[in-house]
Amino acid sequence: MAMAIASDETTRICDHCDRAIPSSNIDLHYAHCSRNLEKCKVCGDMVPKKHAEEHFLNTHARVTCSLCSETMEREILAIHKGENCPQRIVTCEFCEFPLPAIDLAEHQEVCGNRTELCYLCNRYIRLRERYNHESRCNGISEDNVGSSRDVRPAERDQGAQRRQPPEYSRRRLLFTIAIAGIAVLLGSLVFQKTMETERILFDVLKLDPDSDNLW
């Protein structure tokens, strides 16, 4: 407490710059300060009078962002363009495609749902889940998987095999065709037999003199 009081007694506040100045130098400081410095009306910094206009233009003058047309103080323009401007160019974390920051979220929502083959487990993984998957994937060894150039032809071969009907499907198709043919043949025979029976019955009824259905 005693030291603080002593300090207060040995310094005085300059009326021009509001700085604490040793009491023995206050008059000389004030004369120099008031003659050469002036306080910026915007930020309150003490700047040399001959550079006051330059300070204002370089720091506080209103400027327009060339990307988004927003106006701001020149002092923050660089930060705005690098971090906050919605039209600044950023890259997609999945495909590294450059695009305006305002479109990034929508683009990554779609791009992150694309899939790529994991060469360890041979599963297709969404790009947004790729990093987490790689950290915990314990798929087959690299020797069994082969290089990326070998995997793609293998995938095409597997796709072709999946598209070809298996042997049991061919036999089943032939069996179905045979059953259908037999059914048609039997139906034809039954139809012919029925027509022959009806014709004989018709002849009998036509020739029987005791029948009530004589023609």
Short mmCIF file of C-alpha atoms in Angstrom, two decimals:
data_model
loop_
_atom_site.label_atom_id
_atom_site.label_comp_id
_atom_site.label_asym_id
_atom_site.label_seq_id
_atom_site.Cartn_x
_atom_site.Cartn_y
_atom_site.Cartn_z
CA MET A 1 0.00 0.00 0.00
CA ALA A 2 2.85 2.35 0.87
CA MET A 3 4.55 1.59 -2.47
CA ALA A 4 1.36 2.40 -4.38
CA ILE A 5 1.01 5.75 -2.66
CA ALA A 6 4.63 6.53 -3.41
CA SER A 7 4.10 5.65 -7.04
CA ASP A 8 1.08 7.93 -7.27
CA GLU A 9 3.10 10.77 -5.84
CA THR A 10 5.89 10.43 -8.41
CA THR A 11 3.72 10.25 -11.58
CA ARG A 12 1.10 12.45 -13.17
CA ILE A 13 -1.42 11.76 -15.94
CA CYS A 14 -0.81 13.65 -19.16
CA ASP A 15 -3.91 15.63 -20.09
CA HIS A 16 -3.27 15.05 -23.78
CA CYS A 17 -2.50 11.32 -24.03
CA ASP A 18 -3.80 10.06 -20.66
CA ARG A 19 -0.51 8.29 -19.92
CA ALA A 20 1.17 8.21 -16.51
CA ILE A 21 4.31 10.35 -16.73
CA PRO A 22 6.96 10.90 -14.06
CA SER A 23 6.16 14.17 -12.30
CA SER A 24 9.60 15.56 -12.98
CA ASN A 25 9.11 15.18 -16.74
CA ILE A 26 5.43 16.05 -17.10
CA ASP A 27 5.93 19.57 -18.43
CA LEU A 28 8.46 18.55 -21.06
CA HIS A 29 6.36 15.54 -22.04
CA TYR A 30 3.19 17.57 -22.40
CA ALA A 31 4.86 20.13 -24.62
CA HIS A 32 6.17 17.40 -26.94
CA CYS A 33 3.00 15.30 -26.81
CA SER A 34 0.57 18.11 -27.58
CA ARG A 35 2.74 19.44 -30.39
CA ASN A 36 3.41 16.16 -32.21
CA LEU A 37 0.66 13.67 -31.33
CA GLU A 38 -3.10 13.56 -31.64
CA LYS A 39 -5.67 11.06 -30.45
CA CYS A 40 -7.54 9.08 -33.11
CA LYS A 41 -11.24 9.85 -32.79
CA VAL A 42 -12.13 6.28 -33.81
CA CYS A 43 -9.81 3.99 -31.87
CA GLY A 44 -8.29 6.40 -29.32
CA ASP A 45 -4.69 5.58 -30.25
CA MET A 46 -2.12 8.36 -30.15
CA VAL A 47 -0.68 8.81 -33.63
CA PRO A 48 1.74 11.37 -35.03
CA LYS A 49 -0.16 14.36 -36.37
CA LYS A 50 1.58 14.13 -39.74
CA HIS A 51 0.39 10.51 -40.10
CA ALA A 52 -3.14 10.99 -38.73
CA GLU A 53 -4.84 10.95 -42.14
CA GLU A 54 -2.79 7.97 -43.28
CA HIS A 55 -3.70 6.14 -40.07
CA PHE A 56 -7.40 6.77 -40.68
CA LEU A 57 -7.28 5.68 -44.34
CA ASN A 58 -5.27 2.53 -43.65
CA THR A 59 -7.21 1.52 -40.56
CA HIS A 60 -10.69 2.99 -40.26
CA ALA A 61 -11.74 4.05 -43.77
CA ARG A 62 -14.77 2.16 -45.02
CA VAL A 63 -13.96 -0.23 -47.86
CA THR A 64 -15.95 -2.74 -49.85
CA CYS A 65 -15.11 -6.42 -50.02
CA SER A 66 -14.45 -7.31 -53.65
CA LEU A 67 -15.94 -10.79 -53.12
CA CYS A 68 -19.25 -10.17 -51.33
CA SER A 69 -19.64 -6.34 -51.59
CA GLU A 70 -19.98 -5.93 -47.81
CA THR A 71 -18.54 -2.70 -46.39
CA MET A 72 -16.25 -2.61 -43.35
CA GLU A 73 -13.21 -0.91 -41.89
CA ARG A 74 -10.06 -1.49 -43.87
CA GLU A 75 -8.35 -2.84 -40.77
CA ILE A 76 -10.53 -5.95 -40.71
CA LEU A 77 -10.79 -6.51 -44.47
CA ALA A 78 -7.98 -9.07 -44.58
CA ILE A 79 -9.49 -11.08 -41.71
CA HIS A 80 -12.92 -10.88 -43.34
CA LYS A 81 -11.65 -12.20 -46.68
CA GLY A 82 -9.64 -14.97 -45.05
CA GLU A 83 -12.11 -16.20 -42.44
CA ASN A 84 -15.60 -14.70 -42.66
CA CYS A 85 -16.49 -13.76 -46.23
CA PRO A 86 -19.24 -16.06 -47.54
CA GLN A 87 -17.76 -15.82 -51.05
CA ARG A 88 -14.20 -16.71 -50.09
CA ILE A 89 -12.89 -19.79 -51.89
CA VAL A 90 -12.58 -22.93 -49.78
CA THR A 91 -12.01 -26.56 -50.70
CA CYS A 92 -14.20 -29.59 -50.06
CA GLU A 93 -12.61 -31.88 -47.48
CA PHE A 94 -13.71 -34.94 -49.47
CA CYS A 95 -12.83 -34.07 -53.09
CA GLU A 96 -10.71 -30.89 -52.62
CA PHE A 97 -12.87 -29.08 -55.18
CA PRO A 98 -12.63 -25.26 -54.75
CA LEU A 99 -15.93 -23.44 -54.28
CA PRO A 100 -17.43 -20.44 -52.40
CA ALA A 101 -17.77 -20.94 -48.66
CA ILE A 102 -21.50 -20.26 -48.80
CA ASP A 103 -21.97 -23.39 -50.96
CA LEU A 104 -19.63 -25.64 -48.98
CA ALA A 105 -22.15 -27.21 -46.58
CA GLU A 106 -24.59 -28.22 -49.33
CA HIS A 107 -21.77 -29.57 -51.51
CA GLN A 108 -20.21 -31.65 -48.71
CA GLU A 109 -23.60 -33.07 -47.75
CA VAL A 110 -23.77 -34.67 -51.20
CA CYS A 111 -20.06 -35.28 -51.71
CA GLY A 112 -19.64 -36.94 -48.32
CA ASN A 113 -22.22 -39.58 -49.23
CA ARG A 114 -20.15 -40.84 -52.16
CA THR A 115 -18.44 -44.17 -51.55
CA GLU A 116 -14.96 -45.52 -52.12
CA LEU A 117 -13.64 -49.05 -51.87
CA CYS A 118 -11.63 -49.91 -48.77
CA TYR A 119 -8.75 -52.03 -50.03
CA LEU A 120 -8.39 -53.74 -46.66
CA CYS A 121 -11.89 -55.11 -46.18
CA ASN A 122 -13.26 -54.75 -49.75
CA ARG A 123 -16.25 -52.78 -48.52
CA TYR A 124 -17.55 -49.53 -49.98
CA ILE A 125 -17.34 -46.78 -47.36
CA ARG A 126 -18.91 -43.32 -47.40
CA LEU A 127 -16.31 -40.59 -47.68
CA ARG A 128 -17.62 -38.84 -44.55
CA GLU A 129 -16.96 -42.07 -42.61
CA ARG A 130 -13.65 -42.89 -44.28
CA TYR A 131 -11.29 -41.58 -41.60
CA ASN A 132 -13.11 -43.29 -38.73
CA HIS A 133 -13.32 -46.50 -40.76
CA GLU A 134 -9.61 -46.51 -41.60
CA SER A 135 -8.69 -46.11 -37.94
CA ARG A 136 -10.61 -49.22 -36.90
CA CYS A 137 -10.61 -51.36 -40.04
CA ASN A 138 -8.86 -54.70 -39.48
CA GLY A 139 -9.71 -56.30 -42.81
CA ILE A 140 -7.71 -58.79 -44.81
CA SER A 141 -4.00 -58.27 -45.24
CA GLU A 142 -2.56 -56.11 -47.96
CA ASP A 143 -0.89 -59.12 -49.62
CA ASN A 144 -4.24 -60.76 -50.24
CA VAL A 145 -5.89 -57.63 -51.44
CA GLY A 146 -3.25 -56.70 -54.02
CA SER A 147 -2.65 -53.32 -55.49
CA SER A 148 -5.40 -50.89 -56.38
CA ARG A 149 -4.83 -51.71 -60.06
CA ASP A 150 -5.60 -55.37 -59.36
CA VAL A 151 -8.74 -54.68 -57.37
CA ARG A 152 -10.70 -52.89 -60.05
CA PRO A 153 -10.48 -55.70 -62.67
CA ALA A 154 -11.35 -58.17 -59.92
CA GLU A 155 -14.45 -56.14 -59.12
CA ARG A 156 -15.46 -56.17 -62.78
CA ASP A 157 -14.96 -59.94 -62.97
CA GLN A 158 -17.06 -60.43 -59.86
CA GLY A 159 -19.77 -58.22 -61.33
CA ALA A 160 -19.76 -60.23 -64.54
CA GLN A 161 -20.02 -63.47 -62.57
CA ARG A 162 -22.95 -62.09 -60.60
CA ARG A 163 -24.72 -61.19 -63.83
CA GLN A 164 -24.29 -64.70 -65.30
CA PRO A 165 -27.04 -67.14 -64.22
CA PRO A 166 -25.70 -70.02 -62.09
CA GLU A 167 -25.90 -73.64 -63.31
CA TYR A 168 -28.78 -74.59 -61.07
CA SER A 169 -30.82 -71.72 -62.52
CA ARG A 170 -30.34 -73.13 -66.03
CA ARG A 171 -31.51 -76.57 -64.95
CA ARG A 172 -34.47 -75.05 -63.17
CA LEU A 173 -35.39 -73.10 -66.32
CA LEU A 174 -35.18 -76.24 -68.50
CA PHE A 175 -37.26 -78.18 -65.98
CA THR A 176 -39.91 -75.47 -65.98
CA ILE A 177 -40.04 -75.46 -69.79
CA ALA A 178 -40.38 -79.27 -69.85
CA ILE A 179 -43.22 -79.22 -67.30
CA ALA A 180 -45.00 -76.50 -69.27
CA GLY A 181 -44.65 -78.56 -72.48
CA ILE A 182 -46.01 -81.68 -70.83
CA ALA A 183 -48.92 -79.69 -69.42
CA VAL A 184 -49.76 -78.31 -72.86
CA LEU A 185 -49.54 -81.78 -74.42
CA LEU A 186 -51.77 -83.33 -71.77
CA GLY A 187 -54.24 -80.49 -72.12
CA SER A 188 -54.32 -81.02 -75.87
CA LEU A 189 -54.91 -84.77 -75.46
CA VAL A 190 -57.71 -84.20 -72.93
CA PHE A 191 -59.32 -81.65 -75.20
CA GLN A 192 -59.18 -84.03 -78.18
CA LYS A 193 -60.58 -86.88 -76.07
CA THR A 194 -63.44 -84.69 -74.87
CA MET A 195 -64.30 -83.59 -78.41
CA GLU A 196 -64.26 -87.21 -79.62
CA THR A 197 -66.56 -88.31 -76.78
CA GLU A 198 -69.00 -85.49 -77.49
CA ARG A 199 -69.04 -86.37 -81.19
CA ILE A 200 -69.79 -90.06 -80.48
CA LEU A 201 -72.53 -89.09 -78.03
CA PHE A 202 -74.02 -86.75 -80.59
CA ASP A 203 -74.07 -89.52 -83.23
CA VAL A 204 -75.72 -91.96 -80.80
CA LEU A 205 -78.46 -89.53 -79.84
CA LYS A 206 -79.11 -88.68 -83.48
CA LEU A 207 -79.55 -92.31 -84.56
CA ASP A 208 -81.53 -93.70 -81.54
CA PRO A 209 -85.25 -93.98 -82.58
CA ASP A 210 -86.45 -94.15 -78.97
CA SER A 211 -84.65 -90.98 -78.01
CA ASP A 212 -86.62 -87.76 -77.43
CA ASN A 213 -83.77 -85.81 -79.04
CA LEU A 214 -84.26 -87.13 -82.58
CA TRP A 215 -83.46 -84.68 -85.31
#
